[in-house]
Coordinates of C-alpha atoms and ligand atoms in Angstrom, one line a residue:
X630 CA 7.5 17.7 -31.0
X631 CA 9.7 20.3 -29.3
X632 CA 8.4 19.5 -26.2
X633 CA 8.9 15.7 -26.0
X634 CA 12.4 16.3 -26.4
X635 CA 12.4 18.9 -23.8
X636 CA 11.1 16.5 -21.3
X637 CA 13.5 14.1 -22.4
X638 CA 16.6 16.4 -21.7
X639 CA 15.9 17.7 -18.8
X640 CA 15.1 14.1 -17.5
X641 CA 18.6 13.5 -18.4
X642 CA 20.2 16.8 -17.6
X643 CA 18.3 17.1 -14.1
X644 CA 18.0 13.6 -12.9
X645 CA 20.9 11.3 -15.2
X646 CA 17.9 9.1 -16.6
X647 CA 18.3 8.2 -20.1
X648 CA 14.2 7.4 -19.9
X649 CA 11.1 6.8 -17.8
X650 CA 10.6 4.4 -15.6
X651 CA 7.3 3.7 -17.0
X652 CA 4.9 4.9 -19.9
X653 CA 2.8 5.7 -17.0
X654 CA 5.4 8.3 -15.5
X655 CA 5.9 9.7 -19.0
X656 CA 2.4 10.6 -19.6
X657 CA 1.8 11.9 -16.0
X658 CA 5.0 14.5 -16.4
X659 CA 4.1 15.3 -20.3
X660 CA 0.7 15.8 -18.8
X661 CA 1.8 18.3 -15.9
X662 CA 3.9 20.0 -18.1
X663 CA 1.4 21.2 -20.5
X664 CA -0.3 22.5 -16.9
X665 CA -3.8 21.9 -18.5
X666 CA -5.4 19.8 -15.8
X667 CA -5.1 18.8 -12.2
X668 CA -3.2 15.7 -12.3
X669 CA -3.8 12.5 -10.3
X670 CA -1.1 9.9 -9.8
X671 CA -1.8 6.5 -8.3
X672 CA 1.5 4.0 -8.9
X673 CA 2.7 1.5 -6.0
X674 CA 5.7 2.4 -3.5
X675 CA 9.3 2.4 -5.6
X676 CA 7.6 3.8 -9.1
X677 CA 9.2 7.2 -9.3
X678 CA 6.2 9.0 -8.3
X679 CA 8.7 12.4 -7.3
X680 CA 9.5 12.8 -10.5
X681 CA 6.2 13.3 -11.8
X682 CA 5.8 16.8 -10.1
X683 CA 10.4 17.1 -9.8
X684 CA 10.4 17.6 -13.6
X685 CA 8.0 19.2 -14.4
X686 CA 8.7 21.7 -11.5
X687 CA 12.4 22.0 -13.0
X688 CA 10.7 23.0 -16.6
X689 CA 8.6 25.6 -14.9
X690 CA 11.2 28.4 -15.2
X691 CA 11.8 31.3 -12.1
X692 CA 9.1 29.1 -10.2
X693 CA 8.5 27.2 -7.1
X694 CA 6.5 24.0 -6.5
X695 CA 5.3 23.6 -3.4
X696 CA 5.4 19.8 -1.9
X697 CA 3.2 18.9 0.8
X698 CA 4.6 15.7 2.6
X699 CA 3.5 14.5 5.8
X700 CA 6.3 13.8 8.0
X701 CA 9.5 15.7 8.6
X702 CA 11.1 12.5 8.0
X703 CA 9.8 12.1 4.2
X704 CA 11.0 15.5 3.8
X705 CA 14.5 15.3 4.5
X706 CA 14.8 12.6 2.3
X707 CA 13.4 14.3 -0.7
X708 CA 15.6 17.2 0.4
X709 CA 18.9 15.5 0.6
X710 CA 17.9 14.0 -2.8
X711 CA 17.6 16.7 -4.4
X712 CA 20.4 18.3 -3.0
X713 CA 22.7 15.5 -4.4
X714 CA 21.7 15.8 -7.8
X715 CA 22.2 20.1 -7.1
X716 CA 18.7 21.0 -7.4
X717 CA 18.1 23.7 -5.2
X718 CA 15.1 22.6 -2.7
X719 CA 14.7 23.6 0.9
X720 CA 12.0 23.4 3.6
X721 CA 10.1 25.7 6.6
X722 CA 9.4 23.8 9.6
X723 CA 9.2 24.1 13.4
X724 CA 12.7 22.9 13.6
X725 CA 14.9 25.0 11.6
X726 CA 17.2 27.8 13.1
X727 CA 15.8 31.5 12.7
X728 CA 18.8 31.8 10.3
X729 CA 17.4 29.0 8.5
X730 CA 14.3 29.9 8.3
X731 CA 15.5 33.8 7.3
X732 CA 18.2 32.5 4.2
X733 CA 14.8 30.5 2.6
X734 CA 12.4 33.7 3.2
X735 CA 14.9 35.8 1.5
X736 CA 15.4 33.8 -1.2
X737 CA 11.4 33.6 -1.9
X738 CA 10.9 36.9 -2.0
X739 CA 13.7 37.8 -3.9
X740 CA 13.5 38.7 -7.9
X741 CA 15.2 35.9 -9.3
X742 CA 14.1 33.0 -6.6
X743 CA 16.7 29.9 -6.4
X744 CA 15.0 27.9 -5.1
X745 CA 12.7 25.1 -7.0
X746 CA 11.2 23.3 -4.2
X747 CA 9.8 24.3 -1.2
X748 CA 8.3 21.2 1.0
X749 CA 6.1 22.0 3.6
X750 CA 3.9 19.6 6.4
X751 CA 0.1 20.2 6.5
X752 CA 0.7 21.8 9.5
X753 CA 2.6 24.7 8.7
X754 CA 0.9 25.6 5.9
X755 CA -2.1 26.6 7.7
X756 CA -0.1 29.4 9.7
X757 CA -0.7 33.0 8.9
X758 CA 3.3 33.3 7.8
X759 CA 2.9 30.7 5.1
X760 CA -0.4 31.9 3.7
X761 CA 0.9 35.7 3.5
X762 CA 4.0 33.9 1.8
X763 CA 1.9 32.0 -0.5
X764 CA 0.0 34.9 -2.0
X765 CA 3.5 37.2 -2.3
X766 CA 4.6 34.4 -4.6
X767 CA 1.2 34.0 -6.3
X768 CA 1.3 37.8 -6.8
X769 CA 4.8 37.2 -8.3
X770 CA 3.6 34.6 -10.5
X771 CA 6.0 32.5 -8.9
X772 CA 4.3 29.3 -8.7
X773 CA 4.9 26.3 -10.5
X774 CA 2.7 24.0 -8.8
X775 CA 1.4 22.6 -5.6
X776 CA 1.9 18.8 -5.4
X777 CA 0.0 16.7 -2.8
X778 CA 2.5 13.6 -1.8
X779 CA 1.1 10.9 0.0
X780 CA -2.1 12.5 -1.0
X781 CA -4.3 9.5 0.7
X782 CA -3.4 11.4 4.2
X783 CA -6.5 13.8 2.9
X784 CA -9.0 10.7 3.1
X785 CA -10.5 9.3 6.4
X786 CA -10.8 6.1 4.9
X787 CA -7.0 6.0 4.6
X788 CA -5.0 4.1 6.8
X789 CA -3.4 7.0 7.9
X790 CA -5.3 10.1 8.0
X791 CA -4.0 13.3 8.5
X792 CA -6.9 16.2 9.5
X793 CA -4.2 19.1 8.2
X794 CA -4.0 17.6 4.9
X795 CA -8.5 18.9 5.1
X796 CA -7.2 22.6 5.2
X797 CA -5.4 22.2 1.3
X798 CA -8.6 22.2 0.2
X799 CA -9.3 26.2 1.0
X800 CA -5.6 26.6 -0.9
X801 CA -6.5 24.8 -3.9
X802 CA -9.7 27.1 -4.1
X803 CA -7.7 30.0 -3.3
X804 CA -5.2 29.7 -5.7
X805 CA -7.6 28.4 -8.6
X806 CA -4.8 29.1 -11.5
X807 CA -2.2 27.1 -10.0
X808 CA -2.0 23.5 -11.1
X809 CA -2.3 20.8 -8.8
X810 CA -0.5 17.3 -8.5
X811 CA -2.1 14.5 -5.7
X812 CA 0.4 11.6 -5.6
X813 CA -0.5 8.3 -3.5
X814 CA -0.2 4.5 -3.7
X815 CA -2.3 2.5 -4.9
X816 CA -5.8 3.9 -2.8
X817 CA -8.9 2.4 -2.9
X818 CA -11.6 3.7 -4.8
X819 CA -13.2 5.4 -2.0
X820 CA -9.6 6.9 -0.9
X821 CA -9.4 8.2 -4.7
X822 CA -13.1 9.7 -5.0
X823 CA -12.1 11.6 -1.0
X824 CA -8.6 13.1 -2.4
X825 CA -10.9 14.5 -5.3
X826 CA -13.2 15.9 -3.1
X827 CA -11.4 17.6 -0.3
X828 CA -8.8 18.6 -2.6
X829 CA -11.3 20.2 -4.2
X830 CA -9.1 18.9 -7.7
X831 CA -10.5 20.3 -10.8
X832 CA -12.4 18.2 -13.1
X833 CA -12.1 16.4 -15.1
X834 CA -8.7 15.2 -13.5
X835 CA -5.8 13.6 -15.8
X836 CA -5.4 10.2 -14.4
X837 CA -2.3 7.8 -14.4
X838 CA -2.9 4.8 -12.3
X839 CA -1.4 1.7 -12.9
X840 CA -4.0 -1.1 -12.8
X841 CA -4.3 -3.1 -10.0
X842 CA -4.8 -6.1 -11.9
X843 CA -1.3 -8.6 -11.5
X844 CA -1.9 -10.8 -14.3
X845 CA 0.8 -13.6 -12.9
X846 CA -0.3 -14.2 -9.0
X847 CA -2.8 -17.1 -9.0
X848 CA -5.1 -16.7 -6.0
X849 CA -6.8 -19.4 -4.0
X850 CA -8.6 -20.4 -1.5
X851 CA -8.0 -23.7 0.8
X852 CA -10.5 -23.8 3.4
X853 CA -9.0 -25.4 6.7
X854 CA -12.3 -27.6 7.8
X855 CA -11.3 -29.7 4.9
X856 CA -7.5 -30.7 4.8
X857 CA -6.0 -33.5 7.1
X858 CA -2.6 -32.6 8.2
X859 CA -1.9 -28.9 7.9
X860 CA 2.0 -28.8 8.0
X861 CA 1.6 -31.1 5.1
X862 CA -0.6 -29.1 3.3
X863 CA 1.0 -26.5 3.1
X864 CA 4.2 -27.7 2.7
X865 CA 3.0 -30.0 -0.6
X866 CA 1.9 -26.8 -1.7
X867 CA 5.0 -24.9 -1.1
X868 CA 7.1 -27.2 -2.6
X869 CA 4.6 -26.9 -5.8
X870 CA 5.1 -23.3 -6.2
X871 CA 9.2 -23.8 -5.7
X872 CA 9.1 -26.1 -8.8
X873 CA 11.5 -28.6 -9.9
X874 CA 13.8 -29.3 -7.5
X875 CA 17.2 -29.6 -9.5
X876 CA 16.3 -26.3 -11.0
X877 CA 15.9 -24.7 -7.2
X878 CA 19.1 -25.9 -6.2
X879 CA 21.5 -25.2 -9.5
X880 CA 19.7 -21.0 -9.3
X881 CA 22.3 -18.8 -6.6
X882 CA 20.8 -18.7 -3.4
X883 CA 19.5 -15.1 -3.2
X884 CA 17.4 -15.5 -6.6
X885 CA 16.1 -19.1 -5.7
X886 CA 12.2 -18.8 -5.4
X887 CA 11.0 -18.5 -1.9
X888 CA 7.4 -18.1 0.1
X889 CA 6.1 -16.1 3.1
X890 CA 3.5 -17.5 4.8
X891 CA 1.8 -14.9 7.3
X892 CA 0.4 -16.0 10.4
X893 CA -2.0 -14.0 12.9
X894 CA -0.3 -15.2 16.1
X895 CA 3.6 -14.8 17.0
X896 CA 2.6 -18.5 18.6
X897 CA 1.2 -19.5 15.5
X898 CA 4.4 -18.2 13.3
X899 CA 6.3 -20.0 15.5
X900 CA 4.5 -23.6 15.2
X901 CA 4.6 -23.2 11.6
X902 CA 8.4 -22.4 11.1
X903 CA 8.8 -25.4 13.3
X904 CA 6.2 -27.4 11.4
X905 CA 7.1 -26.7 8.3
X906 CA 10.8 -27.6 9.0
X907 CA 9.7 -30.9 9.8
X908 CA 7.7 -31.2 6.5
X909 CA 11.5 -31.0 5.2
X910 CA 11.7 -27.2 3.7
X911 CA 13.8 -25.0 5.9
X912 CA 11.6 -21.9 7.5
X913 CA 12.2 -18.9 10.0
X914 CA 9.7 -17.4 12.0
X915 CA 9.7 -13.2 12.1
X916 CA 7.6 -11.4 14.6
X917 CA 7.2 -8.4 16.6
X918 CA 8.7 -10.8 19.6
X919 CA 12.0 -11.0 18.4
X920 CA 14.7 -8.1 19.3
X921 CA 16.0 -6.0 16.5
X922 CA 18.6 -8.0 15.8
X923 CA 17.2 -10.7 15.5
X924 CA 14.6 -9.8 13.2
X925 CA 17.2 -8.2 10.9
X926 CA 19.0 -11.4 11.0
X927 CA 16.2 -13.3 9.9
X928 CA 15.0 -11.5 7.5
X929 CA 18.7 -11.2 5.8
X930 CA 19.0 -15.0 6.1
X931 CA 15.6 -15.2 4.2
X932 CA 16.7 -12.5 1.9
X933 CA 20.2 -14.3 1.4
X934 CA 18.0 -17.9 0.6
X935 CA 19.3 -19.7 3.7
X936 CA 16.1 -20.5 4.3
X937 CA 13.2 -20.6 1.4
X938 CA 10.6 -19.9 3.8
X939 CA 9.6 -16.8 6.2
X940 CA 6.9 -17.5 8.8
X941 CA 5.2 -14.0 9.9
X942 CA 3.1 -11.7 11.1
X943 CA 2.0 -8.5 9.2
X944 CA 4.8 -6.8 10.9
X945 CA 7.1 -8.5 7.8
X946 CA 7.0 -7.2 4.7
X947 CA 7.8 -3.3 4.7
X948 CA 10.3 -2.0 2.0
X949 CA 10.9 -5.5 1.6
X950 CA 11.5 -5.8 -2.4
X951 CA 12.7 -9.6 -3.5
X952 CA 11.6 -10.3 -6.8
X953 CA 11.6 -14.2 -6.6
X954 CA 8.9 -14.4 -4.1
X955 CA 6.9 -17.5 -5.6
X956 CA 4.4 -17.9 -3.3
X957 CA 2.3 -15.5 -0.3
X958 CA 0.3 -18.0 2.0
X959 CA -2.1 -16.4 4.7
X960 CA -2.9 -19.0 6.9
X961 CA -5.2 -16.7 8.8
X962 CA -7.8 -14.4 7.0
X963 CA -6.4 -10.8 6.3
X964 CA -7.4 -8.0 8.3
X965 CA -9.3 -6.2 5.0
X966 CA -8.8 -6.2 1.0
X967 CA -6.2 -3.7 1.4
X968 CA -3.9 -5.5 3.4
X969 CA -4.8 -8.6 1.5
X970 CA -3.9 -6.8 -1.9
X971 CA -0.4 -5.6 -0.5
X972 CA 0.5 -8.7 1.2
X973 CA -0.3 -10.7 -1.1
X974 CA 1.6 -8.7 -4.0
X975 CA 4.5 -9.4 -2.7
X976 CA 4.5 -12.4 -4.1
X977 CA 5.9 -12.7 -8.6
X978 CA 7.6 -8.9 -8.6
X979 CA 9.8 -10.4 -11.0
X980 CA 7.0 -11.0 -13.1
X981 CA 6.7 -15.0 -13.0
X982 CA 4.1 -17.1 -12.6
X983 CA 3.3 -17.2 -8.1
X984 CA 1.1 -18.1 -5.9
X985 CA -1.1 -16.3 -3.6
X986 CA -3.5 -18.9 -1.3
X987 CA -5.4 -18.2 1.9
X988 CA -6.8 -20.8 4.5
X989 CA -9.9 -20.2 5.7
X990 CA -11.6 -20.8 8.6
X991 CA -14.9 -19.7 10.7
X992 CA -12.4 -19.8 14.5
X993 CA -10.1 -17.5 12.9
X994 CA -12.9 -15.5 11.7
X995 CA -14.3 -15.8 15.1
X996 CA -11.4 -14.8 17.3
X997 CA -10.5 -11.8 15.0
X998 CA -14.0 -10.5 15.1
X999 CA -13.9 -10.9 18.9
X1000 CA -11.0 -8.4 19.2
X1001 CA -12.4 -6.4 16.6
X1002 CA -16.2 -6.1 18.6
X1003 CA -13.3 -5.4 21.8
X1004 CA -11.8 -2.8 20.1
X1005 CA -14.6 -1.1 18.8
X1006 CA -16.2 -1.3 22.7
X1007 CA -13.4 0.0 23.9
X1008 CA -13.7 2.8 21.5
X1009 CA -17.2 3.9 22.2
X1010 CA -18.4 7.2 22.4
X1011 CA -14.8 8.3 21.8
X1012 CA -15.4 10.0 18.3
X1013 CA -13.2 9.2 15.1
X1014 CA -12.0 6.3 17.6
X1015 CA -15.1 4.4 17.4
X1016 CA -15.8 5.1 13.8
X1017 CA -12.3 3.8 13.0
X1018 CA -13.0 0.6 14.9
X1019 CA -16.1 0.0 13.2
X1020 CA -14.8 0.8 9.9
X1021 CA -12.3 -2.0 10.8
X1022 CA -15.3 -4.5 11.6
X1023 CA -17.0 -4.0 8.5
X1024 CA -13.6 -4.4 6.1
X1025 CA -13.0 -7.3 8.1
X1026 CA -16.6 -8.6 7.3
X1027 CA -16.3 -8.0 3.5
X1028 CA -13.6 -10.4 3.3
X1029 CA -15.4 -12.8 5.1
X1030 CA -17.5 -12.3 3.1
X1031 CA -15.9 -12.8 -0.1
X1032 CA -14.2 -16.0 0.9
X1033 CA -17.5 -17.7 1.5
X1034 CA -18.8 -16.8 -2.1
X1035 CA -17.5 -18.2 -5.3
X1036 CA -16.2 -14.9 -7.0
X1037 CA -13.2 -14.6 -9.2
X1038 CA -10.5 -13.7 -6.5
X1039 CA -9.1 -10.8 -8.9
X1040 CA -12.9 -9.3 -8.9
X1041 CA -12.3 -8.6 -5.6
X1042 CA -9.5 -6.5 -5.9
X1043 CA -10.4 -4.4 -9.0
X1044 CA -14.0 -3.4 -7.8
X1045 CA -12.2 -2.2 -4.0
X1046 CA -9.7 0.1 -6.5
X1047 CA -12.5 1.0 -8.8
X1048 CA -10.8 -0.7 -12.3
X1049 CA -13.0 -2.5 -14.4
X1050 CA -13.0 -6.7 -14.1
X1051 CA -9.9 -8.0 -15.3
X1052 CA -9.8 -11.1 -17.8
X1053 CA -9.0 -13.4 -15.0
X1054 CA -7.8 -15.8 -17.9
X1055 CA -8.0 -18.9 -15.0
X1056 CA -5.5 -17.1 -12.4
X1057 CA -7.7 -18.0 -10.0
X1058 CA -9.3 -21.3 -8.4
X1059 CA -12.9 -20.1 -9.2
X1060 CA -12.4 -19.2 -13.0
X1061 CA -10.0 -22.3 -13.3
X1062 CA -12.6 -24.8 -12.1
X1063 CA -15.8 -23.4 -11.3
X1064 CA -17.6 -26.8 -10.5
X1065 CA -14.6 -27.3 -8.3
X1066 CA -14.8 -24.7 -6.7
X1067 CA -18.5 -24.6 -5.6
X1068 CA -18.0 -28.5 -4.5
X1069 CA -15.2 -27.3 -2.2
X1070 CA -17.4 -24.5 -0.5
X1071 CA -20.3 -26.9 -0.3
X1072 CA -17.8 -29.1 1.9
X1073 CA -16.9 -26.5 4.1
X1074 CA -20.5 -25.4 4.5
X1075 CA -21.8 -28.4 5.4
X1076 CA -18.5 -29.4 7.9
X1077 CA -19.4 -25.9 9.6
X1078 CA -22.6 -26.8 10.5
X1079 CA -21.7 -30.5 11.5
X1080 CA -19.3 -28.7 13.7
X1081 CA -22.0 -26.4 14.8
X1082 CA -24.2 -29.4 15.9
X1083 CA -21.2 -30.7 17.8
X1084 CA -20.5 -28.1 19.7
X1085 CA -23.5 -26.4 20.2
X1086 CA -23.2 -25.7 23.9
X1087 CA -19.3 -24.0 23.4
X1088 CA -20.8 -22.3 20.7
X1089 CA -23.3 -20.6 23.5
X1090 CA -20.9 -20.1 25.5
X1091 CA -19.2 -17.8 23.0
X1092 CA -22.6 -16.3 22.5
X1093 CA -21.8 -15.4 26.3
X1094 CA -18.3 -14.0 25.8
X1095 CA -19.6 -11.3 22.9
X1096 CA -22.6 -10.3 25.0
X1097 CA -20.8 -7.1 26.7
Ligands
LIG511 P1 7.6 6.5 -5.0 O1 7.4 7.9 -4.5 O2 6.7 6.2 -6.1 O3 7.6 5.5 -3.9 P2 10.3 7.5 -5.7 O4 9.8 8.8 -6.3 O5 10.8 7.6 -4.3 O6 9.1 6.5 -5.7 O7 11.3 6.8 -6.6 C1 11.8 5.5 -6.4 C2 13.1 5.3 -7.0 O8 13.0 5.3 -8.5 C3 14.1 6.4 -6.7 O9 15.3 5.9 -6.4 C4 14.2 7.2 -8.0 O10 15.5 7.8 -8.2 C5 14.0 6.2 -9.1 N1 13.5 6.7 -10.4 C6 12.5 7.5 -10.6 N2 12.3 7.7 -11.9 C7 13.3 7.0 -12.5 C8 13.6 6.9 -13.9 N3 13.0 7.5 -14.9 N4 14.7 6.1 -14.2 C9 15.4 5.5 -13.2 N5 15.1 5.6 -11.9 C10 14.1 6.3 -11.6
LIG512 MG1 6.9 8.9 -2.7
LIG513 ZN1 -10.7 -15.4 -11.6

């Protein structure tokens, strides 16, 4: 086909790729390119996602795409990007110079525009200027396509929404002829059906997700009323996923395997570096605490493989990409299946077998619901505030939830994104040994309610505490 080789070309011509980074990036851009359908694109942080609405804006010829992208920030980077590889892209925000602002509105209205990319915030396209620019270039039959990035901003069930991003709705109705791209990370399933909505997309949408499904993370759960020494524990267990010893220490340093374990506390990341050390495998503790430099320096020494292990709090873990993570431990329950998910997934990005385990326990449970009901107090009567807050209690109470019932552990993950149930194929403790399983959750229930009976009057006491 003439086309697949045009993609192909101006892959190479435009960006210097030889090929895609995935089949699922192919398909997306052959897809946008035909400019059949609206086009929905759900691949993880670092999988090319630009490209999918960069080419196929290149191959549109004398038009614009117009990017919407949340923060200045994101903006300049796309910019400067594009500007290396000598593709002619350019912004309109608040803080560019008149003179700035003049060259790009010369250059839209011209004939023969240059310019392939305009990105935009939210923001400023909801000003009059924009919109009377918008419909000179629709008039012109100038644009390419309007591409949504971070397109999760739109949804209020996003972790961070962005009202602006409500107001692309009206432009997607106004300028009905136009395709439209909507770009995100993985979202959940209710993210995904709110960016349909409000963008107003045009069904039936062409969708390229990539399945949420991580076929080599083995997921368990170790519930805390029922283990002796905890340092130990965890330690044995570490040392598991690290494998044969001989093997750790003839690999280079950087690619040796390694393990995070996240903690809730900085006190508690600190007891378990120094715990763990004394259980004879080297950790470091990272926390919000620690000074910049610091926390650059230990997260380098983890990255270099001074030390296998990395104690932390959910502060660790942005843009950080090692592949020969064997093993994510969360020795407190996650905040919600999203954070879960992404924490978790740190763990096998090289593809290997790893290990992704969560102790479990009802005063953890307890003490995060007790800020949570604080927060969400606090929050009353204060509008989207409040709704947040008890949003948060609810997530937090699924995965409670979940870790009290005997479900496969990747079930809970494909129903929040919406995929249908994986073939678990024993990557988890429940599908591995069901009768197992149930014994070790009969345990814990019954050890709860010993402790219950123990402590009855602390436990009223407590009753006390949440009252207000
Ligand atoms: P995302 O938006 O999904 O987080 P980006 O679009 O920022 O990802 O791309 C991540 C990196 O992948 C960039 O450095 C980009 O140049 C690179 N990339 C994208 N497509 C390809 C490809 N086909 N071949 C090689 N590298 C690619
Ligand atoms: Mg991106
Ligand atoms: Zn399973």
């Amino acid at each position: 086909m003439a086309h697949e080789s045009a993609v192909h070309e101006a892959l190479k011509k435009h960006f210097g790729h030889s090929k895609f980074k995935s089949d699922l990036q192919e398909k997306a851009v052959k897809c946008a390119v035909k400019k059949k359908q609206d086009v929905y694109v759900s691949m993880p942080t670092g999988s090319g996602k630009s490209l999918c609405f960069q080419l196929p804006g290149l191959m549109s010829e004398n038009q614009i795409t117009i990017v919407f992208s949340p923060l200045l920030a994101l903006i300049k980077d796309q910019i400067d990007h594009l500007t290396k590889l000598k593709v002619p892209a350019d912004s309109l925000n608040s803080k560019m110079s008149t003179k700035e602002r003049d060259r790009v509105i010369m250059d839209l209205k011209a004939v023969r525009t240059n310019l392939k990319f305009l990105y935009i915030t939210p923001e400023q396209a909801a000003t009059k200027f924009f919109q009377d620019l918008l419909q000179t270039l629709h008039k012109h039959n100038k644009l390419a396509y309007f591409a949504v990035d971070e397109a999760h901003c739109v949804s209020q069930w996003g972790h961070d929404f962005r009202p602006d991003y409500l107001k692309l709705g009206e432009l997607r109705s106004k300028y009905s002829d136009v395709i439209w791209l909507a770009l995100t990370a993985t979202a959940s399933r209710e993210v995904k059906e709110d960016i349909y909505k409000q963008l107003r997309l045009h069904q039936p949408v062409a969708q390229f997700s990539t399945p949420s499904f991580r076929k080599n993370l083995f997921y368990d759960i170790v519930y805390k009323n029922s283990i002796e020494d905890d340092f130990q524990h965890l330690a044995d267990f570490a040392r598991h996923c690290l494998g044969n010893p001989k093997e750790f220490k003839d690999t280079p340093k950087p690619q040796r395997g390694c393990g995070i374990v996240y903690c809730r506390t900085r006190d508690q990341v600190e007891r378990m570096a120094i715990g763990v050390t004394k259980q004879g495998i080297g950790a470091v503790a990272y926390h919000a605490g620690l000074k910049t430099g610091e926390r650059t320096e230990v997260q380098e020494a983890w990255m270099r493989g001074d030390q296998p292990i990395i104690c932390a709090t959910n502060s660790f873990g942005m843009g950080v990409d090692k592949p020969s993570v064997r093993f994510v431990i969360h020795w407190d329950v996650p905040q919600n299946v999203a954070a879960y998910y992404q924490e978790s997934g740190r763990a096998g990005r090289d593809g290997l077998q790893s290990y992704c385990r969560l102790y479990y326990g009802r005063e953890d449970v307890r003490s995060i619901r007790f800020l949570l009901q604080n927060d969400a107090h606090r929050a009353r009567g204060r509008g989207d505030k409040e709704l947040l807050t008890e949003r948060a209690i609810k997530q937090f109470e699924k995965i409670t939830e979940f870790c009290e019932r005997t479900t496969c552990r990747h079930k809970l993950f494909s129903d929040f994104f919406g995929d249908p149930t994986p073939d678990c194929s024993g990557q988890c403790d429940v599908c591995k040994r069901p009768k197992k399983a149930e014994k070790a959750l009969e345990i814990f229930h019954r050890l709860c309610m010993d402790d219950a009976f123990k402590s009855h009057i602390s436990l009223q006491d407590c009753a006390d505490l949440y009252e207000e």
